Coordinates of C-alpha atoms in Angstrom, one line a residue:
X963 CA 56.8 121.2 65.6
X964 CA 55.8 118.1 67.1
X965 CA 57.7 116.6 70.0
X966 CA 59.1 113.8 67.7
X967 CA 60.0 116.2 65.1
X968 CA 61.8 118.2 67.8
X969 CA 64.2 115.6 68.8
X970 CA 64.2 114.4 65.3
X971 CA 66.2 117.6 64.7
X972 CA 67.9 117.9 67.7
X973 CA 69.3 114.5 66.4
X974 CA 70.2 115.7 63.2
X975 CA 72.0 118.6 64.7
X976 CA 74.1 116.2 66.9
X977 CA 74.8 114.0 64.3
X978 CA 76.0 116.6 62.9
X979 CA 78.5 118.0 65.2
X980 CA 80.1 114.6 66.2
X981 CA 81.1 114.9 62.3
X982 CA 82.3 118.2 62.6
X983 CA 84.5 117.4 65.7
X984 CA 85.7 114.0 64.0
X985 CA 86.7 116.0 61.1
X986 CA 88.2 118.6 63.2
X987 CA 90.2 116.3 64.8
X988 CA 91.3 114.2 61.9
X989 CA 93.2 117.6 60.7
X990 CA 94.8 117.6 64.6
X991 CA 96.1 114.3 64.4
X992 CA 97.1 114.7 60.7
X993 CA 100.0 117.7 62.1
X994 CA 101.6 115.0 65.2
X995 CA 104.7 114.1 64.4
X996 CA 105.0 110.1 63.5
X997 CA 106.7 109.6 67.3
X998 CA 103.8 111.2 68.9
X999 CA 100.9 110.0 66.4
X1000 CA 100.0 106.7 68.0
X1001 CA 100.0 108.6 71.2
X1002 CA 97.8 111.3 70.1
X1003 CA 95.1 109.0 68.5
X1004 CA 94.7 107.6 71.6
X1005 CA 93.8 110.6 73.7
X1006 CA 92.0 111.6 70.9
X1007 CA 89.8 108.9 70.5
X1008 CA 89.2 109.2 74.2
X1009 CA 88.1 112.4 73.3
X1010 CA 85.7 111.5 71.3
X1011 CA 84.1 108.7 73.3
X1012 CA 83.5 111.5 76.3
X1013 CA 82.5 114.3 73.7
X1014 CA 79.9 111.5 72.4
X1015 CA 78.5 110.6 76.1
X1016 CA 78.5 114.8 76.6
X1017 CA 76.3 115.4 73.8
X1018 CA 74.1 112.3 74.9
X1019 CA 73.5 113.8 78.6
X1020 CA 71.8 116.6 79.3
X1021 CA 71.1 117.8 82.9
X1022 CA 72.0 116.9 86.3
X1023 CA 73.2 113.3 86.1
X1024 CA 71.5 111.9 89.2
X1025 CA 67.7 111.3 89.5
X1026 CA 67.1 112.6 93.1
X1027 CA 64.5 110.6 94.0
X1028 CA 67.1 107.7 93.2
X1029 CA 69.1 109.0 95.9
X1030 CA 69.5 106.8 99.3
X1031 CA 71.2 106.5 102.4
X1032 CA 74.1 103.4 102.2
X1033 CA 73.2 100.3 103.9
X1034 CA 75.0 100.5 107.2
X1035 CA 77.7 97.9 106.6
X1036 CA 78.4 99.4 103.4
X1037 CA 80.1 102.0 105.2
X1038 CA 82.6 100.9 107.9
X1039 CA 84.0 103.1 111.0
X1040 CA 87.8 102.7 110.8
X1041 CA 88.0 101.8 114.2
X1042 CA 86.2 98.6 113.3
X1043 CA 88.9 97.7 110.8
X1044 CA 92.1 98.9 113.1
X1045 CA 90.7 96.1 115.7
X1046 CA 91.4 93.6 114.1
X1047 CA 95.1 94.3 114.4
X1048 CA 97.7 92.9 112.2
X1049 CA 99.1 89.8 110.4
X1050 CA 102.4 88.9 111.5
X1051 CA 103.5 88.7 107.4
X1052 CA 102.4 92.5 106.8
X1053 CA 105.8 92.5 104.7
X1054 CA 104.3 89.9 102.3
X1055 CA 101.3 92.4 102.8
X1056 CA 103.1 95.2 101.8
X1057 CA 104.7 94.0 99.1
X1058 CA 101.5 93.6 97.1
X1059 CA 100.9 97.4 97.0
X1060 CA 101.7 100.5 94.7
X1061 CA 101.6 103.8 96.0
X1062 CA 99.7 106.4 93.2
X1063 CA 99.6 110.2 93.7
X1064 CA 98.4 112.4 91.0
X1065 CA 100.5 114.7 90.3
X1066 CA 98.9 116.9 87.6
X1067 CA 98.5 120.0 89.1
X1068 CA 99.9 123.3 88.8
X1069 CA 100.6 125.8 91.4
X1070 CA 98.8 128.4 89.8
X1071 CA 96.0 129.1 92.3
X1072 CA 99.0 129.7 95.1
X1073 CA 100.6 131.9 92.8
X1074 CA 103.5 129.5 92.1
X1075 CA 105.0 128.3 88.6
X1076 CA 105.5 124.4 87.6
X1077 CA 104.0 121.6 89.5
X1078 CA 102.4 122.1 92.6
X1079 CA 104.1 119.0 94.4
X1080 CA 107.1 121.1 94.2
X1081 CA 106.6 123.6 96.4
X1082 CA 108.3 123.6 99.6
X1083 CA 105.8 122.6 102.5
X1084 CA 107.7 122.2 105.8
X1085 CA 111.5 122.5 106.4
X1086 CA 112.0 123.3 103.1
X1087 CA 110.3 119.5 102.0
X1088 CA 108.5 119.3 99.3
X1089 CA 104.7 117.5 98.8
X1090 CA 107.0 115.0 96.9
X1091 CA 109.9 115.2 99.2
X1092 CA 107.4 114.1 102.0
X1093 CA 105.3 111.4 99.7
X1094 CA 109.2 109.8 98.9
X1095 CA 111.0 109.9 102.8
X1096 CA 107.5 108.1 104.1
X1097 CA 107.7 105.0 101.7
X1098 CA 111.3 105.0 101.5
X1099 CA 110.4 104.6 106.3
X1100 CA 108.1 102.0 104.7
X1101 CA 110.8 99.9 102.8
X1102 CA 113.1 100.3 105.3
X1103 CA 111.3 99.3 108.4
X1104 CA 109.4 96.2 107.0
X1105 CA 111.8 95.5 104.2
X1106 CA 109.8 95.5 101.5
X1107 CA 109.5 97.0 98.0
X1108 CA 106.8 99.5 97.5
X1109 CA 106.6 101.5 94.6
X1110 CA 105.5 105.1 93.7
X1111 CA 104.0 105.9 90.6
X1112 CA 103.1 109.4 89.9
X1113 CA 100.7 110.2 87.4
X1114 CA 101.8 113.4 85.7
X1115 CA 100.0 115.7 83.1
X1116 CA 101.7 117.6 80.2
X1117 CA 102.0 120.6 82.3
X1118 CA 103.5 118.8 84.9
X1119 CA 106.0 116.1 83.7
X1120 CA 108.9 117.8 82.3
X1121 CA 109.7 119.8 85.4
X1122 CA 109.3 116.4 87.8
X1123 CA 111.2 114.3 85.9
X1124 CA 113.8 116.8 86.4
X1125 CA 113.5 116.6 90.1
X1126 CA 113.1 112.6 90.3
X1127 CA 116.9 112.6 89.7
X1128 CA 117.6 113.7 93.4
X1129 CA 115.7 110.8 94.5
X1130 CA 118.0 107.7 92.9
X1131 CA 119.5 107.0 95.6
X1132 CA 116.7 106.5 97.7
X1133 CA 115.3 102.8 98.6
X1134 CA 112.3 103.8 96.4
X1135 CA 111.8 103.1 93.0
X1136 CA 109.5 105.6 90.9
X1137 CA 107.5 105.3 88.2
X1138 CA 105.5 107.9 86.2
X1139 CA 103.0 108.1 83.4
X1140 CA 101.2 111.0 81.8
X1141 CA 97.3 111.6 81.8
X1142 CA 96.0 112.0 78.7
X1143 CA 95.6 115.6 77.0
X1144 CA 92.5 116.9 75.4
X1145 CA 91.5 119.5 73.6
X1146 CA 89.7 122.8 75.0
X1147 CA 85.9 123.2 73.1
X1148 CA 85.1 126.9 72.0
X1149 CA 81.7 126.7 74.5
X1150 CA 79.2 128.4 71.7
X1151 CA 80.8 126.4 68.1
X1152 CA 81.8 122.9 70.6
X1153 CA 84.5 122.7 68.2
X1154 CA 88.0 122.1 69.5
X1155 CA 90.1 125.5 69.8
X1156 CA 93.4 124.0 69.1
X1157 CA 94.7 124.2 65.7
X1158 CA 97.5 121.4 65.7
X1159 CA 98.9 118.7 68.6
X1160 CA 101.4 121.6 69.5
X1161 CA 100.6 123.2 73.0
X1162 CA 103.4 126.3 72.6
X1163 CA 102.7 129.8 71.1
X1164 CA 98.7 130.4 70.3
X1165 CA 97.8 126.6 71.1
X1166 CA 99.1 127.0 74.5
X1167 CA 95.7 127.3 76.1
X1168 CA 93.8 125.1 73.6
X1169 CA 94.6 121.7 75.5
X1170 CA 94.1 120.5 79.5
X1171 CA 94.4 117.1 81.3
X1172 CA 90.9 115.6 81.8
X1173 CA 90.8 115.2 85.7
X1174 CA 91.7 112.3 87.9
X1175 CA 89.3 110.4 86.0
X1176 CA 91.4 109.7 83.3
X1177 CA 93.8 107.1 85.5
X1178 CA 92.1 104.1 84.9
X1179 CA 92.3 104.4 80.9
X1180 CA 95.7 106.3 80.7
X1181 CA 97.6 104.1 83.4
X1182 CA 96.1 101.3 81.2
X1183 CA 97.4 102.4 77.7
X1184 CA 100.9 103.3 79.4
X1185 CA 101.8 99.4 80.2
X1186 CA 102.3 100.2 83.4
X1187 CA 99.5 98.5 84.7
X1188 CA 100.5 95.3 82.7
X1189 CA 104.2 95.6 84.6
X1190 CA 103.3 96.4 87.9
X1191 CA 100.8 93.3 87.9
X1192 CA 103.6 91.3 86.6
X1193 CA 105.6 91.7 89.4
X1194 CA 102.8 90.6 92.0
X1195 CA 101.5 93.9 92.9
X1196 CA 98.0 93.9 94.0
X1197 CA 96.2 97.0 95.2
X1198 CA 96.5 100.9 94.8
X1199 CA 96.5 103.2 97.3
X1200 CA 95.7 106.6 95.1
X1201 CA 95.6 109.8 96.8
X1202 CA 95.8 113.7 95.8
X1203 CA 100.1 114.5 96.0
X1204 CA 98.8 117.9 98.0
X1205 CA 96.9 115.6 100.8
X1206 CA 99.5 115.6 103.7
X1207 CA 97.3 112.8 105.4
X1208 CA 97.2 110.3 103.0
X1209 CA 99.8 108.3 104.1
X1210 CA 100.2 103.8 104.0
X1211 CA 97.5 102.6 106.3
X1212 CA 98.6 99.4 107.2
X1213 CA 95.3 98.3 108.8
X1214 CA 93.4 99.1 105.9
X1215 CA 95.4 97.2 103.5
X1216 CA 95.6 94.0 105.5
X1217 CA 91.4 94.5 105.5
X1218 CA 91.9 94.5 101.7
X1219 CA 94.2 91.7 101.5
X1220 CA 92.4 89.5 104.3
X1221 CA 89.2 90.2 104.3
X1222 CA 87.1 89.3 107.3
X1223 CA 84.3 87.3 105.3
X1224 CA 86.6 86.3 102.2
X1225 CA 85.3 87.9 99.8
X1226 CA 87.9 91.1 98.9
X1227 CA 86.7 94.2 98.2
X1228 CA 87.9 95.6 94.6
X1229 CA 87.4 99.2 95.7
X1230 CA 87.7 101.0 98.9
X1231 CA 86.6 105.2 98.7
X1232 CA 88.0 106.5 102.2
X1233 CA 85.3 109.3 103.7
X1234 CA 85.2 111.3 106.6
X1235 CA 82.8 113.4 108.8
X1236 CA 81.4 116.8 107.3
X1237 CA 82.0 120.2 108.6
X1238 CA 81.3 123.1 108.0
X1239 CA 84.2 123.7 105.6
X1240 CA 83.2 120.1 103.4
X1241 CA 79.7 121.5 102.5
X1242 CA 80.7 120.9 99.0
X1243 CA 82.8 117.3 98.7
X1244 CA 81.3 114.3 97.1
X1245 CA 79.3 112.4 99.1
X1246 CA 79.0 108.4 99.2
X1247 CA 75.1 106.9 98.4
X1248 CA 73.4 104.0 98.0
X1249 CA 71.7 104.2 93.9
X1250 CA 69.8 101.9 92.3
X1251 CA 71.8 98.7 94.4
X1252 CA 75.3 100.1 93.7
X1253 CA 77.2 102.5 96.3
X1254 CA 77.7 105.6 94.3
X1255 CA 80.1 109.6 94.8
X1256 CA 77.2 111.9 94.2
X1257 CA 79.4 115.6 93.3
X1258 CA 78.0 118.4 93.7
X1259 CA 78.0 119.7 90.0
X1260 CA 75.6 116.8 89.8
X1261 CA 73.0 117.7 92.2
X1262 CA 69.9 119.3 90.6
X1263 CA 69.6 122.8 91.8
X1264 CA 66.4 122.8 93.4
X1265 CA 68.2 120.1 95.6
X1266 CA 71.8 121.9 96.3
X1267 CA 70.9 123.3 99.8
X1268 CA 69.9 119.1 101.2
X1269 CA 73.2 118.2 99.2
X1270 CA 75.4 120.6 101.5
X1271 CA 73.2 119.4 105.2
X1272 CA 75.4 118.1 107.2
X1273 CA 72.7 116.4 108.8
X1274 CA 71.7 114.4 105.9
X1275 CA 74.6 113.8 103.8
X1276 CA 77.2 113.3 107.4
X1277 CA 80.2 112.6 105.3
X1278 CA 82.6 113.3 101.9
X1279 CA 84.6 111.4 99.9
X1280 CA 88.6 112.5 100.7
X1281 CA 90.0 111.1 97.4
X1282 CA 91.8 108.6 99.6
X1283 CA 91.3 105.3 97.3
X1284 CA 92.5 101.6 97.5
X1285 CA 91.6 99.8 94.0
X1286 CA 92.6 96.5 92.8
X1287 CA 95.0 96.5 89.8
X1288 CA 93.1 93.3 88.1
X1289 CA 89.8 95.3 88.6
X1290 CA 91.3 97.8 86.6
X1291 CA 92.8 95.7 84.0
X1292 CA 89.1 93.8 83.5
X1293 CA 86.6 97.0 83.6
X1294 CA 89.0 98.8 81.3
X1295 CA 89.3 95.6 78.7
X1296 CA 85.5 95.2 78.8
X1297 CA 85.1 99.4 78.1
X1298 CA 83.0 98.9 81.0
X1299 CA 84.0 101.9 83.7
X1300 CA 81.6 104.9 83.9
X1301 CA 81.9 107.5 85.3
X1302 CA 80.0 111.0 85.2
X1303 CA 80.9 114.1 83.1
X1304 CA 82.1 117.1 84.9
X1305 CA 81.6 120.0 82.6
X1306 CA 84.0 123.0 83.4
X1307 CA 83.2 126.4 82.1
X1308 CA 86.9 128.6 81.8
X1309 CA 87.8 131.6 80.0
X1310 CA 91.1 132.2 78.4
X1311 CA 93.2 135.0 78.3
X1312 CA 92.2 136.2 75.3
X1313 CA 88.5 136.4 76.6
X1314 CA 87.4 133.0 75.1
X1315 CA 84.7 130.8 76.9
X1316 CA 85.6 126.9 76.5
X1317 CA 84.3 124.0 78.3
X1318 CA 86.5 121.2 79.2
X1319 CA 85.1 117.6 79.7
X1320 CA 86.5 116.0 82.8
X1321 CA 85.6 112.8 84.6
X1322 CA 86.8 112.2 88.7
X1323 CA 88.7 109.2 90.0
X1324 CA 86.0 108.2 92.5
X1325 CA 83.5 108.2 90.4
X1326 CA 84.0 104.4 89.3
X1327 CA 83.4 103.6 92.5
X1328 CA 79.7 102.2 90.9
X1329 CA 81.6 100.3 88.2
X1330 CA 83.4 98.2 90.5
X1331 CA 82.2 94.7 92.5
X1332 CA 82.0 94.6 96.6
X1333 CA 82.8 98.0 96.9
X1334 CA 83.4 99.5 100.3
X1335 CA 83.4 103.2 102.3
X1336 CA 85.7 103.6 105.8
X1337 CA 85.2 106.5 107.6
X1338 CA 88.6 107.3 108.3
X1339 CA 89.6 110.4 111.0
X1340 CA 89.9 113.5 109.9
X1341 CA 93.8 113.3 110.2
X1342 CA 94.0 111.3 106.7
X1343 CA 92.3 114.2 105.2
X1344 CA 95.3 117.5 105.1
X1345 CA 94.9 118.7 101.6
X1346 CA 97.1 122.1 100.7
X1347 CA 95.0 124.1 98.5
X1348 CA 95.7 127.5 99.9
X1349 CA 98.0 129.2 101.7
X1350 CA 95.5 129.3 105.0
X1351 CA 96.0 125.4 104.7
X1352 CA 100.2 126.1 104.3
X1353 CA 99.8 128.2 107.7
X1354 CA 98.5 124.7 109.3
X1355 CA 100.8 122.5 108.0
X1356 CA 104.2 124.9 108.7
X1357 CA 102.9 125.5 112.2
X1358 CA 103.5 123.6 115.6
X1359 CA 100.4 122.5 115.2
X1360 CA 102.1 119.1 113.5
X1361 CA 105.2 117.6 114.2
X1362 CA 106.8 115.9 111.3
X1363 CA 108.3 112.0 111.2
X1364 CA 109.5 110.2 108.2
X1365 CA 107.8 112.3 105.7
X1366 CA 104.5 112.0 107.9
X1367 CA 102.6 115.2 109.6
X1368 CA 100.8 114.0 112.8
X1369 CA 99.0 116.6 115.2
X1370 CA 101.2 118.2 118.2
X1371 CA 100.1 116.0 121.1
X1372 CA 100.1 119.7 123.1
X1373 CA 97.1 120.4 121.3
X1374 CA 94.1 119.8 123.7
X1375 CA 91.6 119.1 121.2
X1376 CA 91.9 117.2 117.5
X1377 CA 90.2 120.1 115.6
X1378 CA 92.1 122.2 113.4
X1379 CA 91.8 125.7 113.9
X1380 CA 89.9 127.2 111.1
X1381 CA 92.4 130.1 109.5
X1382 CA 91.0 132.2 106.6
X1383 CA 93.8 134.6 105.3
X1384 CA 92.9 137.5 102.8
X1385 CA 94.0 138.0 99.5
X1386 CA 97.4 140.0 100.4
X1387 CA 98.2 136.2 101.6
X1388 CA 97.2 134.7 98.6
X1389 CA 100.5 133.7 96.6
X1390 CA 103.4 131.8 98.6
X1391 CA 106.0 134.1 98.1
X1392 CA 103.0 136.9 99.5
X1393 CA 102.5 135.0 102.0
X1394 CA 106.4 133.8 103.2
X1395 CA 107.1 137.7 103.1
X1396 CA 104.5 138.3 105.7
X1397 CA 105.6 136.1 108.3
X1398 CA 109.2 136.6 109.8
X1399 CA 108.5 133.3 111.5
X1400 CA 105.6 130.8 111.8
X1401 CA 103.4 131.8 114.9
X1402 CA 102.6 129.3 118.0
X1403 CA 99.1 128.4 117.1
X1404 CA 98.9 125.9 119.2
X1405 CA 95.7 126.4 121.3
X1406 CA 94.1 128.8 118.4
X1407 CA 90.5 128.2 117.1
X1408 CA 90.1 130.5 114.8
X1409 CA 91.8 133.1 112.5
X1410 CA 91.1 135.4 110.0
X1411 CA 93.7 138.3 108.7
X1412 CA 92.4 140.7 106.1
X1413 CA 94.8 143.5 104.2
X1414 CA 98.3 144.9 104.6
X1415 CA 99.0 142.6 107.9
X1416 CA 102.9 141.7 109.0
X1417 CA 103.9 138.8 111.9
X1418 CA 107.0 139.6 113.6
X1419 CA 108.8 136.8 115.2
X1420 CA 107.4 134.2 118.0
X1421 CA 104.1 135.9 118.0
X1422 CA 101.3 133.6 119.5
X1423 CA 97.8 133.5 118.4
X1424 CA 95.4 132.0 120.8
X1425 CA 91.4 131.4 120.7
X1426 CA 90.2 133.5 118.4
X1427 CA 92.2 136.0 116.4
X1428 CA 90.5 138.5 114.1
X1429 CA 93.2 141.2 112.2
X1430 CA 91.9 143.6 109.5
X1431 CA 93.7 146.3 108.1
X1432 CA 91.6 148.6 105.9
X1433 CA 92.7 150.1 103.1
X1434 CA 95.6 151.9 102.9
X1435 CA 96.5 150.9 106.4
X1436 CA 98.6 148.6 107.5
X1437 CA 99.2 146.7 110.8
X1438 CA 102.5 144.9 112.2
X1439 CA 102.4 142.4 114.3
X1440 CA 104.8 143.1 117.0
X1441 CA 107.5 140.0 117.8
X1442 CA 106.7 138.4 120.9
X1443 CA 103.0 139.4 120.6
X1444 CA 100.3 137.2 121.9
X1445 CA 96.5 137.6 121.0
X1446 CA 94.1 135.9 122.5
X1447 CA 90.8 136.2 121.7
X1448 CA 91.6 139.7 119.7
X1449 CA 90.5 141.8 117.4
X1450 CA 93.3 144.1 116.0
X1451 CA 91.9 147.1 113.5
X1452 CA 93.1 150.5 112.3
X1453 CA 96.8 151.3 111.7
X1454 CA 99.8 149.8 113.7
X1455 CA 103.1 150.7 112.2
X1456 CA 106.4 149.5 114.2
X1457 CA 109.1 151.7 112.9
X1458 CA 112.8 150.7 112.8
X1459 CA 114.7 153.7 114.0

């Protein structure tokens, strides 16, 4: 067959399946019930538009040659910006500025059930506990009236509503509004798996929130948007609900709000230096004129290895965003934000491969005029995605104020130590069990604990700590202990008697 007639019929076949889906989900919408049908057309047809630009896309989305280092001002150290001080109205400042955490996520991977920004993180806070006691400081300190909105997913928004409750008295007022939920593909059919709009019983696994991606369009359609620029509000500060460090930066915003050559940036991605640990986070890029978040999913494979040099690519994107609100409201009128497809392989329980179509919050970043990079410290960057990053945060390692984690001035250097715990460590309540109290880790550089390993109480850990207990042994820490630069094996049993 010729190479015309080839994508002739690859054509055909696509044509095709963008029927089949559209029927397949004409019979979905046709079981919502009438409360819940103009909300499920739209996600549906948003859907469809991603399921379109799928099957149009084939391959690695970025041409590598493309690929360029950002012009030096496009990236700005944040030392640069905190110079400049601040206005003496930052109130009026403030004022024009919505908090935005998303809060879609499940505490599956730490073994925990309902959302994740409800599990306890320090003195019995919670992620939201924190995000709430540091803008309610805010309001109280300058007087002003910041809002939080929390952008929930259908997994997640039952349970937090629940738990806003506690929060009405607070001098915060919170908002919330729920991604958009689309259905799982079967990976060899690319038909949907669901059945009907339900998401109980067999349909429980047939639907997912399409990543952070899906704020501009959902936070759009909720009317949200609309209100909040209404009543004067401004800029977005969005940030992951599980990043401890992404607090208000004051000096950022006024850089947003009075920009030094006039002209205000509608988008500002915060970055910070790579290590070791970041060989895989998006990195920022100059393509084809536009500063672009080049993922690694993206990254041809033959060019993976130069993705992940540190050398080359010296910083990654920490999900630490400031974006104008009438940006938004424009790019989304116009249809005119892109942003790449991330395609992510699961299987279900039952043994079913799907795909799910997701899209990531940075990635507009392109779609968005006089966009800007700040290479921010590391400290704005204290995500909790394990419980080796739990460890950190609970430790002496940070003092808490206000809802805020800041690093123990006793520490001698502003590294964190690097703490990899095994799989015996893996869910919370594992992991609580295991410790009878946190340890001093306070001049630790490294630790790594595999097997059936116990901490009695005030134990110290100093340098760098290695513990491995094979199989079927099992090693107690003593209380009081302190290892430095140790390497415990074999079998230590402390016996009550």
């Amino acid at each position: 067959m010729s190479q015309g007639g080839t994508s002739q019929f690859q054509e055909v076949i696509r044509q095709e399946l963008e029927l089949s889906v559209k029927k397949e989900l004409e019979k979905i919408l046709s079981t919502a019930p009438l409360n819940e049908s103009e909300h499920t057309k739209k996600d549906l047809e948003g859907f469809q538009k991603l399921f379109h630009r799928f099957l149009q896309e084939k391959g690695p989305s970025v041409d590598w040659g493309k690929i360029q280092r950002p012009p030096e001002d496009s990236i700005q150290p944040y030392e640069k910006i905190k110079a400049r001080g601040l206005p003496d109205n930052i109130s009026s400042v403030l004022n024009k500025l919505v908090v935005v955490k998303l809060n879609g996520g499940l505490g599956t991977s730490m073994g925990c059930k309902g959302p994740k920004s409800l599990i306890g993180v320090r003195n019995e806070n919670t992620f939201l506990d924190l995000t709430v006691q540091q803008i309610e400081h805010l309001n109280k300190t300058y007087n002003t009236d910041v809002p939080l909105v929390l952008m929930n997913s259908f997994n997640t928004d039952e349970d937090t509503k629940k738990i806003l409750q506690k929060y009405s008295h607070c001098r915060v007022k919170i908002y919330t509004f729920n991604q958009s939920r689309y259905p799982r593909i079967n990976k060899e059919s690319l038909l949907p798996v669901a059945k009907d709009v339900s998401y109980s019983g067999e349909n429980t696994e047939a639907w997912y929130p399409p990543g952070h991606g899906d704020i501009y369009a959902s936070f759009y359609n909720s009317g949200l948007l609309d209100t909040l620029i209404g009543e004067g509000k401004e800029y977005i500060f969005v940030s992951n609900i599980d990043n401890l460090g992404a607090t208000v930066d004051l000096y950022i915003l006024n850089h947003l709000m009075n920009p030094p050559n006039g002209k205000r940036c509608e988008f500002v991605m915060e970055v910070t230096n790579k290590t070791r640990a970041d060989v895989k986070g998006g990195t920022l890029t100059q393509y084809e004129g536009k500063l672009r978040l080049v993922e690694i999913a993206q990254v041809p494979k033959a060019h993976v290895d130069e993705f992940k040099s540190v050398s080359k690519f010296k910083i990654f994107n920490t999900n630490n965003l400031w974006i104008s609100l009438a940006a938004v409201k424009r790019l989304q009128e116009e249809n005119a934000i892109d942003m790449e497809i991330i395609v992510n392989p699961k299987t279900l329980d039952g043994g079913l491969n799907v795909i799910q179509l997701e899209t990531a919050v940075g990635a507009a970043i392109k779609s968005f005029e006089n966009s800007l990079g700040i290479n921010v410290p590391r400290s704005r960057f204290l995500p909790v995605k394990t419980t080796s990053d739990l460890l950190l945060v609970m430790s002496n390692l940070y003092s808490l104020n206000a809802g805020s984690l800041t690093m123990s001035e006793k520490r001698e250097f502003p590294t964190v130590p690097l703490v990899k715990l095994g799989s015996s460590f893996t869910k919370v309540q594992d992991y609580l069990r295991r410790f009878e109290s946190i340890p001093d880790m306070l001049e630790l550089d490294h630790l790594t604990v595999s097997g059936d390993v116990t901490f009695g109480k005030n134990v110290s850990l100093k340098g760098t700590v290695i513990i491995i207990a094979n199989h079927g042994d099992r090693i107690d820490i003593p209380p009081g202990a302190v290892l430095e630069n140790k390497i415990v094996s074999g079998n230590l049993r402390i016996l009550d008697h």
